[in-house]
């Protein structure tokens, strides 16, 4: 080895982030359950919830921070889970108490309601009691975790490192602490989390497990480097697997990969991907880098993969192309307007034959092809339960410079791997019951 090679190697080794040995050895699994069944009648509720959620995510994106303006957009949107979100159990404290929390790739902070509450919403089990846990410890303001909270929501006072996410009518407020946290069968000491003592309305959950890319998220804190999940389809589908660390491994089938996109001007927590093309049936749509890319100032646009959004939202031009392609390739099918908040809907001709629609493939930078398993769903049924109207599980994104969002319906029956260490998003079609 020449000395210059050695020097380069040394440099590379120094520049690499420290490797967490514990993380490399750990592999564990947990389950995701749909908070409420996504039955045909529920789509309008899912669409309404999505619009709140995306407005919140976009708002937080604009400056890469929580805004302090009086936005009608509510933090509550992350918790508002009438339909469409997923819960995961986490166990907290010594002794361990188990709470279902929303598994959210769109945010970082892990938080649960803590007693004594100034105001807590009704949750499945009584709120966590810090005073009854021997491993609970408040985080001081000098802690680096406290510094990771956006400035606009952080206060330091005698209570400790206080956060106050207040947006319009929805909010959660509390303080940072550390606790023993168990996910699946793996336990971790001293995980930073939010003890929320004042909260807006929640429903069938006890808080949030942030699975985003930021430092406060579950993934970097557990040192596992990557996670994967596979959402089961069907209204009666059971629990879906979520895998962490070495178990989050796509080996079977047609695995495709694309790098996550980094843009320092936008929210660093989100899983941005580079959507470069769409094919409907045999037709490649005329997508350009500006269709789904970041806007020139870097503050708008872009495309994220999100576990908490139900439908898929495409920037208007892209959406129109998709819609027109479906319309022109389903000439013999009757179109119905605006059913249940959706846009492109077809009427079944009866006979239980369903509605034949062309295939949908999303293309990502590097050539990865995502053949979408579920992109039409029945939203009206007759008295026998047969689908009478089916709609595209996609809507145009709202706003001037909207972000596009790939939601969880289009993620079903796919095993998705979020490799944070490698900066790569991978996917393969899968029978999620067997993952
Ligand atoms: C925020 O806006 C809402 C509705 O627009 C209004 O009712 C409320 O008083 C405002 N709050 C503040 C603090 O300005
Ligand atoms: C919770 O969600 C369910 C299902 O959408 C709804 O029926 C119920 O009223 C909600 N409860 C609250 C407190 O919002
Ligand atoms: C959480 O655990 C409880 C039992 O402790 C179980 O009934 C429930 O289904 C679990 N929920 C999830 C989301 O895994
Ligand atoms: C710290 O600040 C929070 C939020 O402003 C407030 O609710 C809390 O009472 C304060 N704690 C003390 C000890 O002043
Ligand atoms: C993924 O799984 C395969 C086969 O089970 C194994 O050979 C490989 O080492 C695993 N990769 C990682 C990174 O754990
Ligand atoms: C539409 O219907 C006509 C007449 O029934 C038929 O010839 C044609 O092949 C059909 N087109 C498609 C795309 O099914
Ligand atoms: C659907 O809406 C379009 C434009 O808004 C209109 O031209 C068309 O007649 C409507 N179709 C039905 C079946 O209502
Ligand atoms: C997305 O991919 C296209 C085609 O490879 C490339 O031109 C563009 O710069 C990429 N955008 C980002 C934000 O990386």
Coordinates of C-alpha atoms and ligand atoms in Angstrom, one line a residue:
X1 CA 0.0 0.0 0.0
X2 CA 1.5 3.3 -1.0
X3 CA 1.7 6.0 1.6
X4 CA -0.8 8.2 -0.2
X5 CA -3.4 5.4 -0.2
X6 CA -2.8 4.9 3.5
X7 CA -3.3 8.6 4.0
X8 CA -6.6 8.6 2.1
X9 CA -7.7 5.5 4.1
X10 CA -6.8 7.2 7.4
X11 CA -8.8 10.3 6.3
X12 CA -11.8 8.2 5.3
X13 CA -11.7 6.4 8.6
X14 CA -11.6 9.7 10.5
X15 CA -14.5 11.2 8.4
X16 CA -16.8 8.2 8.9
X17 CA -19.3 8.7 11.7
X18 CA -18.6 6.6 14.8
X19 CA -20.0 3.1 14.5
X20 CA -22.4 2.0 17.2
X21 CA -21.4 -1.5 17.9
X22 CA -24.5 -2.2 20.0
X23 CA -26.6 -1.0 17.1
X24 CA -25.0 -3.4 14.7
X25 CA -25.7 -6.3 17.0
X26 CA -29.3 -5.4 17.7
X27 CA -32.2 -6.6 15.7
X28 CA -35.7 -6.5 17.0
X29 CA -39.2 -6.3 15.9
X30 CA -42.5 -4.7 16.9
X31 CA -45.9 -4.4 15.3
X32 CA -47.9 -1.6 13.8
X33 CA -51.7 -1.6 14.0
X34 CA -54.0 0.6 12.1
X35 CA -55.7 2.8 14.7
X36 CA -59.0 2.6 12.9
X37 CA -60.1 0.3 10.1
X38 CA -59.9 2.0 6.7
X39 CA -63.4 0.9 5.5
X40 CA -64.9 2.4 2.3
X41 CA -67.0 4.9 4.2
X42 CA -64.0 6.3 6.0
X43 CA -62.2 7.9 3.1
X44 CA -63.6 11.4 3.5
X45 CA -62.4 11.4 7.1
X46 CA -59.0 10.2 6.0
X47 CA -58.8 13.0 3.4
X48 CA -59.7 15.6 6.0
X49 CA -57.1 14.3 8.4
X50 CA -54.5 14.2 5.7
X51 CA -55.1 17.8 4.7
X52 CA -54.5 18.9 8.3
X53 CA -51.4 16.7 8.6
X54 CA -49.8 17.9 5.4
X55 CA -50.6 21.6 6.2
X56 CA -48.8 21.0 9.5
X57 CA -45.8 19.2 7.9
X58 CA -45.5 21.9 5.2
X59 CA -45.7 24.7 7.7
X60 CA -42.9 23.1 9.7
X61 CA -41.0 22.7 6.5
X62 CA -41.0 26.3 5.5
X63 CA -38.3 27.3 7.9
X64 CA -37.2 23.9 9.1
X65 CA -38.7 24.7 12.4
X66 CA -42.0 25.0 14.2
X67 CA -43.6 28.3 13.4
X68 CA -44.8 30.6 16.1
X69 CA -47.4 32.3 13.9
X70 CA -51.1 31.8 14.8
X71 CA -51.6 29.1 12.3
X72 CA -54.9 27.4 11.9
X73 CA -52.8 24.4 11.3
X74 CA -52.6 22.2 14.4
X75 CA -50.0 20.0 15.9
X76 CA -53.0 17.9 16.7
X77 CA -52.9 16.9 13.1
X78 CA -50.2 14.5 14.0
X79 CA -52.4 12.9 16.6
X80 CA -55.8 13.2 14.9
X81 CA -56.2 9.7 13.9
X82 CA -59.8 9.0 13.3
X83 CA -58.6 7.0 10.3
X84 CA -55.3 6.2 8.7
X85 CA -52.5 6.3 11.2
X86 CA -50.6 3.4 12.8
X87 CA -49.9 2.7 16.5
X88 CA -46.8 1.0 17.9
X89 CA -46.4 -0.1 21.5
X90 CA -43.5 1.3 23.5
X91 CA -42.8 0.4 27.1
X92 CA -41.5 3.1 29.4
X93 CA -39.9 3.2 32.9
X94 CA -39.0 0.8 35.7
X95 CA -41.3 -1.0 36.1
X96 CA -42.2 -1.0 32.4
X97 CA -45.6 0.3 31.4
X98 CA -46.8 -0.2 27.8
X99 CA -48.4 2.6 25.7
X100 CA -49.6 2.6 22.2
X101 CA -48.1 5.6 20.3
X102 CA -48.4 6.8 16.7
X103 CA -45.5 5.6 14.6
X104 CA -44.6 8.8 12.8
X105 CA -41.9 9.1 10.1
X106 CA -42.9 12.8 9.8
X107 CA -41.6 13.9 13.2
X108 CA -38.7 13.2 15.6
X109 CA -39.8 13.7 19.2
X110 CA -40.9 10.6 21.1
X111 CA -43.5 11.7 23.7
X112 CA -46.2 10.4 25.9
X113 CA -48.6 12.0 28.3
X114 CA -47.3 12.2 31.8
X115 CA -49.0 12.6 35.2
X116 CA -49.6 14.9 36.9
X117 CA -51.5 16.3 33.9
X118 CA -52.5 19.9 33.6
X119 CA -54.6 18.7 30.7
X120 CA -54.4 15.2 29.2
X121 CA -56.7 13.6 26.7
X122 CA -58.3 10.3 27.4
X123 CA -55.9 7.5 26.5
X124 CA -56.1 3.7 26.5
X125 CA -54.2 3.3 29.8
X126 CA -53.5 5.8 32.6
X127 CA -50.7 8.3 31.7
X128 CA -47.1 7.6 32.6
X129 CA -46.2 8.4 36.2
X130 CA -42.6 9.6 36.4
X131 CA -42.7 9.6 40.2
X132 CA -43.3 5.8 40.2
X133 CA -40.3 5.0 38.0
X134 CA -36.9 4.4 39.4
X135 CA -35.1 5.2 36.1
X136 CA -36.8 8.5 35.3
X137 CA -34.6 11.5 35.1
X138 CA -35.3 15.1 33.8
X139 CA -33.0 16.4 31.2
X140 CA -31.2 19.7 32.0
X141 CA -31.2 22.5 29.5
X142 CA -27.5 22.0 28.9
X143 CA -28.2 18.6 27.5
X144 CA -27.6 18.3 23.8
X145 CA -31.1 16.8 23.3
X146 CA -32.5 20.0 24.7
X147 CA -30.6 21.9 22.0
X148 CA -32.0 19.7 19.3
X149 CA -35.5 21.1 20.0
X150 CA -36.4 24.0 17.7
X151 CA -35.6 27.3 19.4
X152 CA -39.1 28.6 18.8
X153 CA -40.7 25.9 21.0
X154 CA -38.1 25.6 23.7
X155 CA -37.9 27.3 27.1
X156 CA -35.5 26.7 29.9
X157 CA -36.7 27.3 33.4
X158 CA -36.9 25.6 36.8
X159 CA -39.1 22.8 35.3
X160 CA -36.2 21.9 33.0
X161 CA -36.1 21.7 29.2
X162 CA -39.6 22.7 28.4
X163 CA -41.2 22.4 25.0
X164 CA -44.5 24.0 23.9
X165 CA -45.8 23.0 20.5
X166 CA -48.7 25.4 20.2
X167 CA -50.5 25.8 16.9
X168 CA -54.0 27.2 16.7
X169 CA -56.2 25.0 18.8
X170 CA -53.9 22.0 19.0
X171 CA -50.8 21.6 21.1
X172 CA -48.6 19.5 23.3
X173 CA -46.4 20.9 26.1
X174 CA -44.1 19.3 28.6
X175 CA -40.5 18.7 29.4
X176 CA -37.7 16.5 28.2
X177 CA -36.5 13.6 30.3
X178 CA -34.7 10.3 29.9
X179 CA -36.1 6.8 30.6
X180 CA -35.7 3.2 29.9
X181 CA -37.5 2.4 26.8
X182 CA -38.5 -1.0 25.4
X183 CA -39.5 -1.6 21.8
X184 CA -40.4 -5.2 20.9
X185 CA -38.0 -7.3 23.1
X186 CA -35.2 -4.8 23.1
X187 CA -34.6 -2.4 26.1
X188 CA -32.6 0.8 26.0
X189 CA -31.5 2.9 29.0
X190 CA -31.7 6.7 29.1
X191 CA -33.6 7.4 25.9
X192 CA -34.6 11.1 25.7
X193 CA -38.4 11.6 25.4
X194 CA -41.0 14.2 26.0
X195 CA -43.2 14.0 29.1
X196 CA -46.3 15.9 28.0
X197 CA -48.4 17.3 30.7
X198 CA -50.6 19.6 28.6
X199 CA -52.2 18.3 25.5
X200 CA -54.9 19.0 22.9
X201 CA -57.3 16.3 21.8
X202 CA -56.0 12.8 21.0
X203 CA -57.7 9.6 20.1
X204 CA -56.9 6.0 20.7
X205 CA -53.2 6.7 21.3
X206 CA -50.9 7.9 24.1
X207 CA -48.5 10.0 22.2
X208 CA -46.0 9.7 19.3
X209 CA -42.9 7.7 18.5
X210 CA -41.0 10.0 16.1
X211 CA -39.3 7.9 13.5
X212 CA -37.9 10.9 11.5
X213 CA -34.3 11.5 10.5
X214 CA -33.5 14.0 13.3
X215 CA -31.4 13.5 16.4
X216 CA -34.4 13.2 18.8
X217 CA -36.0 10.4 16.8
X218 CA -36.2 6.8 18.0
X219 CA -33.9 5.5 15.3
X220 CA -30.7 7.5 16.1
X221 CA -31.4 7.2 19.8
X222 CA -31.6 3.5 19.7
X223 CA -28.5 3.4 17.6
X224 CA -30.0 0.9 15.2
X225 CA -29.2 2.8 11.9
X226 CA -32.2 1.5 10.0
X227 CA -35.7 0.2 10.2
X228 CA -38.2 -1.3 7.9
X229 CA -41.9 -2.0 7.9
X230 CA -44.5 -3.8 5.7
X231 CA -48.1 -2.6 5.9
X232 CA -50.7 -5.3 5.3
X233 CA -53.6 -4.4 3.0
X234 CA -57.3 -5.3 3.4
X235 CA -59.7 -3.8 5.8
X236 CA -59.4 -6.7 8.2
X237 CA -55.6 -6.9 8.0
X238 CA -53.9 -7.7 11.2
X239 CA -50.8 -6.4 12.7
X240 CA -48.0 -5.2 10.4
X241 CA -44.3 -5.9 11.2
X242 CA -41.8 -3.1 11.9
X243 CA -38.2 -4.3 12.1
X244 CA -35.2 -2.5 13.6
X245 CA -31.4 -2.8 13.1
X246 CA -30.0 -6.0 11.6
X247 CA -33.5 -7.5 11.2
X248 CA -34.4 -4.6 8.9
X249 CA -33.0 -6.3 5.9
X250 CA -34.4 -6.7 2.4
X251 CA -33.0 -9.8 0.9
X252 CA -35.9 -11.4 -1.0
X253 CA -37.5 -10.5 -4.2
X254 CA -37.0 -7.5 -6.5
X255 CA -35.3 -5.0 -4.2
X256 CA -35.0 -1.5 -5.6
X257 CA -33.2 1.4 -4.0
X258 CA -32.9 5.2 -4.3
X259 CA -30.9 7.6 -2.1
X260 CA -32.7 9.9 0.4
X261 CA -32.4 13.5 -0.8
X262 CA -30.8 16.1 1.5
X263 CA -31.6 19.7 1.2
X264 CA -30.4 21.8 4.1
X265 CA -33.1 24.4 3.3
X266 CA -36.0 22.1 4.1
X267 CA -37.1 20.1 7.1
X268 CA -34.2 17.7 8.0
X269 CA -36.5 15.2 9.7
X270 CA -38.4 14.2 6.5
X271 CA -37.6 11.3 4.3
X272 CA -37.3 13.1 1.0
X273 CA -36.9 11.0 -2.1
X274 CA -36.2 12.1 -5.7
X275 CA -39.4 11.2 -7.7
X276 CA -38.2 11.5 -11.3
X277 CA -40.9 9.8 -13.3
X278 CA -44.3 8.1 -13.4
X279 CA -45.6 5.5 -15.8
X280 CA -49.3 4.8 -16.1
X281 CA -50.0 1.6 -18.1
X282 CA -47.6 1.9 -21.1
X283 CA -47.3 5.7 -20.9
X284 CA -44.3 7.5 -19.5
X285 CA -45.6 10.8 -18.2
X286 CA -43.6 13.9 -19.2
X287 CA -42.3 14.5 -15.7
X288 CA -39.3 16.8 -15.4
X289 CA -37.0 17.6 -12.5
X290 CA -39.2 20.6 -11.6
X291 CA -42.5 18.6 -11.4
X292 CA -41.7 17.1 -8.0
X293 CA -38.4 18.7 -7.2
X294 CA -37.6 21.4 -4.7
X295 CA -38.5 24.9 -5.6
X296 CA -35.7 27.2 -6.6
X297 CA -35.4 28.8 -3.2
X298 CA -35.3 25.2 -1.8
X299 CA -38.2 25.9 0.6
X300 CA -41.0 24.2 -1.2
X301 CA -41.7 21.2 -3.3
X302 CA -39.9 17.9 -2.9
X303 CA -41.4 14.5 -2.2
X304 CA -41.5 12.7 1.1
X305 CA -42.4 9.1 2.1
X306 CA -44.7 9.4 5.1
X307 CA -46.2 6.7 7.4
X308 CA -48.8 9.0 8.8
X309 CA -50.5 10.3 5.7
X310 CA -53.1 8.0 4.2
X311 CA -53.5 9.0 0.5
X312 CA -50.8 10.2 -1.8
X313 CA -50.5 13.9 -2.8
X314 CA -48.8 15.0 -5.9
X315 CA -47.8 18.5 -7.0
X316 CA -50.6 19.7 -9.2
X317 CA -48.9 19.4 -12.6
X318 CA -47.8 15.8 -11.8
X319 CA -51.3 14.9 -10.5
X320 CA -53.0 16.2 -13.7
X321 CA -50.7 14.1 -15.8
X322 CA -51.6 11.0 -13.8
X323 CA -55.3 11.8 -13.9
X324 CA -55.3 12.4 -17.7
X325 CA -53.4 9.2 -18.3
X326 CA -55.9 7.2 -16.3
X327 CA -58.8 8.9 -18.0
X328 CA -57.4 8.2 -21.5
X329 CA -56.6 4.6 -20.7
X330 CA -59.9 3.7 -19.1
X331 CA -62.1 5.0 -21.9
X332 CA -64.9 2.4 -21.4
X333 CA -65.4 3.1 -17.7
X334 CA -67.9 5.6 -16.3
X335 CA -66.3 8.5 -14.4
X336 CA -68.0 9.8 -11.2
X337 CA -67.2 13.1 -9.7
X338 CA -65.8 13.9 -6.3
X339 CA -66.9 11.0 -4.2
X340 CA -66.0 11.2 -0.5
X341 CA -63.4 13.9 -1.0
X342 CA -61.6 12.0 -3.7
X343 CA -61.1 13.2 -7.2
X344 CA -60.8 10.5 -9.8
X345 CA -63.5 7.8 -9.3
X346 CA -64.8 5.1 -11.6
X347 CA -68.2 3.4 -11.4
X348 CA -68.3 -0.4 -11.5
X349 CA -70.4 -1.8 -14.3
X350 CA -71.6 -4.4 -11.9
X351 CA -71.3 -8.1 -12.1
X352 CA -68.6 -8.1 -9.5
X353 CA -66.0 -7.8 -12.2
X354 CA -64.3 -4.9 -10.6
X355 CA -62.8 -2.0 -12.6
X356 CA -59.8 -2.7 -14.8
X357 CA -57.3 0.1 -14.5
X358 CA -53.8 0.4 -15.9
X359 CA -50.7 -0.2 -13.8
X360 CA -49.0 2.7 -11.9
X361 CA -45.2 2.8 -11.5
X362 CA -43.3 5.5 -9.7
X363 CA -39.7 6.0 -10.8
X364 CA -36.9 7.3 -8.5
X365 CA -33.5 8.7 -9.1
X366 CA -31.1 5.9 -9.9
X367 CA -33.7 3.9 -11.8
X368 CA -35.6 2.4 -8.9
X369 CA -39.1 1.4 -10.0
X370 CA -41.9 1.3 -7.5
X371 CA -44.8 -0.7 -9.0
X372 CA -47.6 0.5 -6.7
X373 CA -49.6 -2.4 -5.4
X374 CA -52.7 -0.4 -4.2
X375 CA -53.7 2.8 -5.9
X376 CA -57.4 2.4 -6.4
X377 CA -59.7 1.4 -3.6
X378 CA -63.5 0.8 -3.3
X379 CA -65.1 3.8 -1.6
X380 CA -68.8 2.9 -2.2
X381 CA -70.3 -0.5 -1.8
X382 CA -73.7 -1.9 -2.4
X383 CA -75.8 -3.8 0.2
X384 CA -73.9 -7.0 -0.7
X385 CA -70.6 -5.3 0.0
X386 CA -69.5 -5.3 -3.6
X387 CA -67.6 -2.2 -4.7
X388 CA -69.7 0.1 -6.8
X389 CA -67.3 3.1 -7.0
X390 CA -63.5 2.9 -6.8
X391 CA -61.3 6.0 -6.6
X392 CA -57.6 6.8 -7.2
X393 CA -55.9 7.0 -3.8
X394 CA -54.2 10.2 -4.9
X395 CA -55.1 13.9 -4.8
X396 CA -53.5 17.1 -6.0
X397 CA -51.3 18.7 -3.3
X398 CA -52.6 22.1 -2.2
X399 CA -50.8 25.4 -1.9
X400 CA -48.3 27.5 -3.9
X401 CA -45.2 25.3 -3.7
X402 CA -46.6 22.1 -2.3
X403 CA -44.7 19.2 -1.1
X404 CA -45.7 15.8 -2.6
X405 CA -46.3 13.0 -0.1
X406 CA -46.4 9.3 -0.7
X407 CA -48.9 8.0 1.9
X408 CA -49.5 4.7 3.5
X409 CA -52.1 3.2 1.2
X410 CA -49.6 3.2 -1.6
X411 CA -47.1 1.7 0.8
X412 CA -49.2 -1.4 1.5
X413 CA -47.9 -4.8 0.4
X414 CA -44.4 -3.4 0.1
X415 CA -41.5 -3.9 2.4
X416 CA -39.9 -0.5 2.9
X417 CA -36.5 -0.1 4.3
X418 CA -35.3 3.3 5.7
X419 CA -31.5 2.9 5.9
X420 CA -30.5 6.1 7.7
X421 CA -26.8 5.1 8.0
X422 CA -26.6 4.4 4.3
X423 CA -28.9 7.3 3.4
X424 CA -30.9 4.9 1.2
X425 CA -34.6 4.1 0.7
X426 CA -35.2 0.5 -0.5
X427 CA -38.4 -1.4 -1.2
X428 CA -39.6 -4.8 -2.5
X429 CA -43.1 -6.2 -3.0
X430 CA -43.9 -8.5 -0.1
X431 CA -46.5 -10.6 1.6
X432 CA -46.4 -8.6 4.8
X433 CA -47.9 -11.4 6.8
X434 CA -44.7 -13.4 6.2
X435 CA -42.1 -10.7 6.9
Ligands
LIG1 C1 -55.7 32.4 16.4 O1 -56.7 32.3 15.4 C2 -57.9 31.8 15.9 C3 -58.8 31.6 14.7 O2 -58.4 32.3 13.6 C4 -58.5 32.8 16.9 O3 -59.7 32.4 17.4 C5 -57.5 32.9 18.1 O4 -58.0 33.9 19.0 C6 -56.1 33.3 17.6 N1 -55.2 33.2 18.7 C7 -54.3 34.1 18.9 C8 -53.4 33.9 20.1 O5 -54.1 35.1 18.2
LIG2 C1 -62.1 9.0 18.0 O1 -62.2 8.5 16.6 C2 -63.4 7.7 16.4 C3 -63.3 7.1 15.0 O2 -63.1 8.1 14.1 C4 -64.6 8.6 16.6 O3 -65.7 7.9 16.4 C5 -64.5 9.2 18.0 O4 -65.6 10.2 18.2 C6 -63.2 9.9 18.3 N1 -63.1 10.4 19.6 C7 -62.7 11.6 20.0 C8 -62.7 11.9 21.4 O5 -62.4 12.4 19.1
LIG3 C1 -50.0 -3.3 22.6 O1 -50.0 -4.2 23.6 C2 -51.3 -4.6 24.1 C3 -51.1 -5.6 25.2 O2 -50.2 -5.1 26.1 C4 -52.0 -5.3 22.9 O3 -53.3 -5.6 23.3 C5 -52.1 -4.3 21.7 O4 -52.6 -4.9 20.6 C6 -50.7 -3.8 21.4 N1 -50.8 -2.8 20.4 C7 -49.9 -2.7 19.4 C8 -50.1 -1.5 18.5 O5 -49.0 -3.5 19.2
LIG4 C1 -41.7 26.7 32.7 O1 -42.3 27.2 31.5 C2 -43.5 26.5 31.1 C3 -43.9 27.0 29.8 O2 -43.9 28.3 29.7 C4 -44.5 26.7 32.2 O3 -45.7 26.1 31.9 C5 -43.9 26.2 33.6 O4 -44.8 26.5 34.6 C6 -42.6 26.9 33.8 N1 -42.0 26.3 35.1 C7 -41.6 27.1 36.1 C8 -41.1 26.4 37.3 O5 -41.7 28.3 36.0
LIG5 C1 -29.2 -9.6 5.6 O1 -29.7 -10.9 5.6 C2 -28.8 -11.8 4.9 C3 -29.5 -13.2 4.9 O2 -30.3 -13.4 5.9 C4 -27.4 -11.8 5.6 O3 -26.5 -12.7 4.9 C5 -26.9 -10.4 5.7 O4 -25.7 -10.4 6.4 C6 -27.9 -9.5 6.3 N1 -27.4 -8.1 6.2 C7 -27.2 -7.4 7.2 C8 -26.7 -6.0 7.0 O5 -27.5 -7.7 8.4
LIG6 C1 -64.1 -0.2 -25.3 O1 -65.3 -0.7 -25.9 C2 -65.2 -1.0 -27.3 C3 -66.6 -1.4 -27.7 O2 -67.2 -2.3 -26.8 C4 -64.1 -2.0 -27.5 O3 -64.0 -2.3 -28.9 C5 -62.8 -1.5 -27.0 O4 -61.8 -2.5 -27.1 C6 -62.9 -1.2 -25.5 N1 -61.7 -0.5 -25.1 C7 -61.1 -0.8 -23.9 C8 -59.8 -0.1 -23.6 O5 -61.5 -1.7 -23.2
LIG7 C1 -68.0 16.1 -13.5 O1 -67.4 17.3 -13.5 C2 -67.1 17.9 -14.7 C3 -66.4 19.2 -14.6 O2 -66.6 19.7 -13.3 C4 -68.4 18.1 -15.5 O3 -68.1 18.6 -16.8 C5 -69.1 16.7 -15.6 O4 -70.4 16.9 -16.3 C6 -69.4 16.1 -14.3 N1 -69.9 14.7 -14.4 C7 -70.8 14.2 -13.7 C8 -71.2 12.8 -14.0 O5 -71.4 14.9 -12.8
LIG8 C1 -33.1 14.2 -8.9 O1 -32.7 13.4 -9.9 C2 -32.5 14.1 -11.1 C3 -32.1 13.1 -12.2 O2 -31.1 12.2 -11.8 C4 -31.3 15.1 -10.9 O3 -31.2 15.8 -12.1 C5 -31.8 16.0 -9.8 O4 -30.7 16.9 -9.5 C6 -32.1 15.2 -8.5 N1 -32.6 16.1 -7.5 C7 -32.2 16.2 -6.3 C8 -32.8 17.1 -5.4 O5 -31.2 15.5 -5.9

